[in-house]
Each structure stands twice: as C-alpha cells, then as structure tokens.
PDB file of C-alpha atoms in Angstrom:
ATOM      1  CA  GLN A 414     -37.729  -1.431   0.672  1.00 62.00           C
ATOM      2  CA  VAL A 415     -35.922   1.503   0.056  1.00 78.00           C
ATOM      3  CA  ARG A 416     -34.460   2.147   3.252  1.00 91.00           C
ATOM      4  CA  PRO A 417     -30.451   1.643   3.751  1.00 96.00           C
ATOM      5  CA  VAL A 418     -29.782  -1.021   5.223  1.00 95.00           C
ATOM      6  CA  GLU A 419     -26.686  -0.872   7.940  1.00 96.00           C
ATOM      7  CA  SER A 420     -24.583  -4.630   9.087  1.00 96.00           C
ATOM      8  CA  GLY A 421     -21.420  -4.538  10.716  1.00 96.00           C
ATOM      9  CA  GLY A 422     -21.775  -2.799  14.423  1.00 95.00           C
ATOM     10  CA  GLY A 423     -20.642  -4.352  17.567  1.00 97.00           C
ATOM     11  CA  SER A 424     -18.274  -3.817  19.653  1.00 98.00           C
ATOM     12  CA  VAL A 425     -14.499  -3.710  20.342  1.00 98.00           C
ATOM     13  CA  GLN A 426     -11.784  -2.910  22.800  1.00 98.00           C
ATOM     14  CA  VAL A 427     -10.189   1.007  22.794  1.00 98.00           C
ATOM     15  CA  GLY A 428      -7.636   1.434  19.269  1.00 98.00           C
ATOM     16  CA  GLY A 429      -9.422  -1.685  17.257  1.00 98.00           C
ATOM     17  CA  SER A 430     -11.805  -1.514  14.474  1.00 98.00           C
ATOM     18  CA  LEU A 431     -14.389  -2.056  12.625  1.00 98.00           C
ATOM     19  CA  ARG A 432     -16.355  -1.799   9.253  1.00 98.00           C
ATOM     20  CA  LEU A 433     -19.340  -0.999   8.167  1.00 98.00           C
ATOM     21  CA  SER A 434     -21.465  -1.196   5.022  1.00 98.00           C
ATOM     22  CA  CYS A 435     -25.155  -0.431   3.886  1.00 98.00           C
ATOM     23  CA  THR A 436     -26.652  -1.380   0.903  1.00 97.00           C
ATOM     24  CA  VAL A 437     -29.555   0.634  -0.838  1.00 95.00           C
ATOM     25  CA  ARG A 438     -32.005   0.321  -4.115  1.00 94.00           C
ATOM     26  CA  GLU A 439     -29.654   1.088  -6.873  1.00 92.00           C
ATOM     27  CA  TYR A 440     -31.767   4.449  -7.935  1.00 91.00           C
ATOM     28  CA  ILE A 441     -31.255   5.990  -4.584  1.00 90.00           C
ATOM     29  CA  TYR A 442     -27.860   5.435  -4.984  1.00 93.00           C
ATOM     30  CA  ARG A 443     -26.871   6.304  -7.805  1.00 91.00           C
ATOM     31  CA  ASN A 444     -25.511   9.600  -8.271  1.00 91.00           C
ATOM     32  CA  ASN A 445     -26.389  10.145  -4.970  1.00 94.00           C
ATOM     33  CA  CYS A 446     -24.422  12.114  -1.668  1.00 97.00           C
ATOM     34  CA  MET A 447     -23.661   8.931   1.025  1.00 97.00           C
ATOM     35  CA  ALA A 448     -23.566   9.136   4.399  1.00 98.00           C
ATOM     36  CA  TRP A 449     -22.768   7.906   8.109  1.00 98.00           C
ATOM     37  CA  PHE A 450     -24.594   9.528  11.020  1.00 98.00           C
ATOM     38  CA  ARG A 451     -24.492   8.964  14.506  1.00 98.00           C
ATOM     39  CA  GLN A 452     -25.626   9.110  18.131  1.00 98.00           C
ATOM     40  CA  ALA A 453     -24.735   8.852  21.397  1.00 96.00           C
ATOM     41  CA  PRO A 454     -27.102   8.872  24.136  1.00 90.00           C
ATOM     42  CA  GLY A 455     -27.709  11.854  25.373  1.00 93.00           C
ATOM     43  CA  LYS A 456     -26.251  13.224  22.825  1.00 96.00           C
ATOM     44  CA  GLU A 457     -27.558  14.913  19.511  1.00 97.00           C
ATOM     45  CA  ARG A 458     -27.149  13.192  16.245  1.00 97.00           C
ATOM     46  CA  GLU A 459     -23.862  14.693  14.031  1.00 97.00           C
ATOM     47  CA  GLY A 460     -23.176  13.540  10.545  1.00 98.00           C
ATOM     48  CA  VAL A 461     -19.615  11.276  10.538  1.00 98.00           C
ATOM     49  CA  ALA A 462     -18.376  11.158   7.269  1.00 98.00           C
ATOM     50  CA  ALA A 463     -20.043  11.653   3.834  1.00 98.00           C
ATOM     51  CA  ILE A 464     -19.480  10.840   0.150  1.00 97.00           C
ATOM     52  CA  TYR A 465     -20.471  11.864  -3.461  1.00 97.00           C
ATOM     53  CA  THR A 466     -21.733   8.374  -5.256  1.00 96.00           C
ATOM     54  CA  ASN A 467     -20.274   9.191  -8.273  1.00 95.00           C
ATOM     55  CA  SER A 468     -17.056  11.155  -8.060  1.00 95.00           C
ATOM     56  CA  GLY A 469     -15.959   9.570  -4.813  1.00 96.00           C
ATOM     57  CA  ARG A 470     -15.446  12.725  -2.820  1.00 97.00           C
ATOM     58  CA  ALA A 471     -15.842  12.621   0.761  1.00 98.00           C
ATOM     59  CA  THR A 472     -15.150  14.662   3.786  1.00 97.00           C
ATOM     60  CA  TYR A 473     -15.752  13.977   7.282  1.00 98.00           C
ATOM     61  CA  VAL A 474     -15.955  15.248  10.659  1.00 97.00           C
ATOM     62  CA  ASP A 475     -12.919  16.370  12.234  1.00 97.00           C
ATOM     63  CA  SER A 476     -13.310  14.316  15.141  1.00 97.00           C
ATOM     64  CA  VAL A 477     -12.362  11.182  13.063  1.00 98.00           C
ATOM     65  CA  LYS A 478     -10.155  12.367  10.273  1.00 98.00           C
ATOM     66  CA  GLY A 479      -7.124   9.763  10.143  1.00 98.00           C
ATOM     67  CA  ARG A 480      -9.102   7.351  11.661  1.00 98.00           C
ATOM     68  CA  PHE A 481     -12.287   6.618   9.095  1.00 98.00           C
ATOM     69  CA  THR A 482     -12.656   5.970   6.375  1.00 98.00           C
ATOM     70  CA  VAL A 483     -15.804   6.373   4.022  1.00 98.00           C
ATOM     71  CA  SER A 484     -15.745   4.407   0.484  1.00 98.00           C
ATOM     72  CA  ARG A 485     -18.292   2.617  -1.782  1.00 97.00           C
ATOM     73  CA  ASP A 486     -19.014   0.648  -4.098  1.00 97.00           C
ATOM     74  CA  ASN A 487     -20.775   1.396  -7.522  1.00 96.00           C
ATOM     75  CA  THR A 488     -21.597  -2.186  -8.337  1.00 96.00           C
ATOM     76  CA  GLU A 489     -23.045  -3.333  -5.006  1.00 96.00           C
ATOM     77  CA  ASN A 490     -24.716  -0.062  -4.328  1.00 96.00           C
ATOM     78  CA  THR A 491     -22.617  -0.131  -0.799  1.00 97.00           C
ATOM     79  CA  LEU A 492     -21.279   2.511   0.938  1.00 98.00           C
ATOM     80  CA  TYR A 493     -18.651   1.374   4.279  1.00 98.00           C
ATOM     81  CA  LEU A 494     -17.262   3.562   6.715  1.00 98.00           C
ATOM     82  CA  GLN A 495     -13.757   1.906   7.625  1.00 98.00           C
ATOM     83  CA  MET A 496     -13.306   2.790  11.683  1.00 98.00           C
ATOM     84  CA  ASP A 497      -9.517   2.490  12.568  1.00 98.00           C
ATOM     85  CA  SER A 498      -7.973   3.302  16.574  1.00 98.00           C
ATOM     86  CA  LEU A 499     -11.926   3.209  17.765  1.00 98.00           C
ATOM     87  CA  LYS A 500     -11.897   5.527  20.841  1.00 98.00           C
ATOM     88  CA  PRO A 501     -14.860   5.412  23.272  1.00 97.00           C
ATOM     89  CA  GLU A 502     -16.269   8.743  22.464  1.00 96.00           C
ATOM     90  CA  ASP A 503     -17.113   6.679  18.552  1.00 98.00           C
ATOM     91  CA  SER A 504     -19.338   4.411  20.709  1.00 98.00           C
ATOM     92  CA  GLY A 505     -23.222   4.759  19.150  1.00 98.00           C
ATOM     93  CA  THR A 506     -25.793   3.912  17.072  1.00 98.00           C
ATOM     94  CA  TYR A 507     -24.993   4.719  13.470  1.00 98.00           C
ATOM     95  CA  TYR A 508     -26.861   5.196  10.706  1.00 98.00           C
ATOM     96  CA  CYS A 509     -26.390   5.179   6.921  1.00 98.00           C
ATOM     97  CA  ALA A 510     -28.556   7.673   4.579  1.00 97.00           C
ATOM     98  CA  ALA A 511     -29.283   8.727   1.246  1.00 96.00           C
ATOM     99  CA  ALA A 512     -29.398  12.740   0.034  1.00 94.00           C
ATOM    100  CA  GLY A 513     -33.199  13.857  -1.400  1.00 86.00           C
ATOM    101  CA  ALA A 514     -33.247  16.806  -4.000  1.00 79.00           C
ATOM    102  CA  VAL A 515     -32.685  18.828  -2.223  1.00 73.00           C
ATOM    103  CA  MET A 516     -29.354  18.228  -0.965  1.00 79.00           C
ATOM    104  CA  GLN A 517     -26.599  20.924  -3.160  1.00 82.00           C
ATOM    105  CA  LEU A 518     -23.544  19.801  -3.747  1.00 91.00           C
ATOM    106  CA  ARG A 519     -20.824  21.975  -2.247  1.00 89.00           C
ATOM    107  CA  SER A 520     -17.423  23.069  -4.361  1.00 91.00           C
ATOM    108  CA  GLY A 521     -18.247  19.108  -5.496  1.00 93.00           C
ATOM    109  CA  TYR A 522     -18.680  17.613  -1.586  1.00 95.00           C
ATOM    110  CA  CYS A 523     -21.437  16.794   0.239  1.00 96.00           C
ATOM    111  CA  SER A 524     -22.927  17.980   3.228  1.00 94.00           C
ATOM    112  CA  THR A 525     -23.175  16.096   6.848  1.00 94.00           C
ATOM    113  CA  GLN A 526     -26.542  17.847   7.639  1.00 93.00           C
ATOM    114  CA  GLY A 527     -28.583  15.463   8.605  1.00 94.00           C
ATOM    115  CA  ASP A 528     -31.834  17.667   6.696  1.00 92.00           C
ATOM    116  CA  GLU A 529     -30.355  17.284   3.477  1.00 92.00           C
ATOM    117  CA  TYR A 530     -30.641  13.719   3.585  1.00 95.00           C
ATOM    118  CA  ALA A 531     -34.333  11.713   2.853  1.00 94.00           C
ATOM    119  CA  HIS A 532     -33.377   8.404   3.941  1.00 95.00           C
ATOM    120  CA  TRP A 533     -32.530   6.535   6.753  1.00 97.00           C
ATOM    121  CA  GLY A 534     -31.714   2.915   7.776  1.00 97.00           C
ATOM    122  CA  GLN A 535     -31.945   1.744  11.091  1.00 96.00           C
ATOM    123  CA  GLY A 536     -28.782   1.707  12.960  1.00 97.00           C
ATOM    124  CA  THR A 537     -26.834   0.067  13.690  1.00 97.00           C
ATOM    125  CA  GLN A 538     -24.960  -0.443  17.205  1.00 98.00           C
ATOM    126  CA  VAL A 539     -21.164   0.582  18.179  1.00 98.00           C
ATOM    127  CA  ALA A 540     -19.517  -0.019  21.676  1.00 98.00           C
ATOM    128  CA  VAL A 541     -15.590   0.552  22.048  1.00 98.00           C
ATOM    129  CA  SER A 542     -14.544  -0.697  25.286  1.00 96.00           C
ATOM    130  CA  SER A 543     -11.139   0.569  27.271  1.00 91.00           C
TER     131      SER A 543
END
C-alpha cells in the first residue's frame, strides 16, 4: 500500500475544530514534501498546506493562515492538519499527498501545486455547518 491513508474528517459547526491525520510509507515520507489539498463540490482542488518533513518548514494558502496548522511526526511517518475556527467554506474533501520526484523546494519550502505530488490518499470529508 503506497497510497497515503487519511483519517479524522467529520462534521462540525462554525468555529469548531477538527484534526486530520495522514500516514504514509516511510520511504515516501522521509525527506519529502507532504501536503493537504481540498476540493469542494463544483470547485477546483486547492492546496491548503504543505510541509517539508525534514525541516518542518510549512506553507499555507492565505485563506487558512492563522486557523490551520500542519505538522508531522517523523517517528510515525504521519502528517497532521489541525483546523480551528472552521468556516462553511472550509467544507470539502481533504486529501493528503506526498511529493514525487519532480518536487523542488522553493527557498526551503514545499509547493502546494498538485501536479508536483505523486501519491494521493482517498480523501476524508469535512463538513462545516452554520
């Protein structure tokens, strides 16, 4: 099983919190970029956050800065996304992804461009209701 495996989605009310987890094989996780993407019905997929597993340097899309935190546990090959102060527009399917060979760091930071990620999870649903 090469595909990342996500967990932790669910339904919450506005202002609530959820924590997503993603586990992947060690040889894919090590010294690599890992990221969270999301896609709402009828909308394009967008990169939410990315982190370089070695340094822990993270980058976020503007709409989640200050509310979401991406982190990792290198002993467990696990990626997390802590989502606080959730809004209805955060609803969608969240995907964990691991970069492929084409990934290049930009000043030490990972990209949130989907075409640079080669290994994708099946997704976990997040629903935020008002």
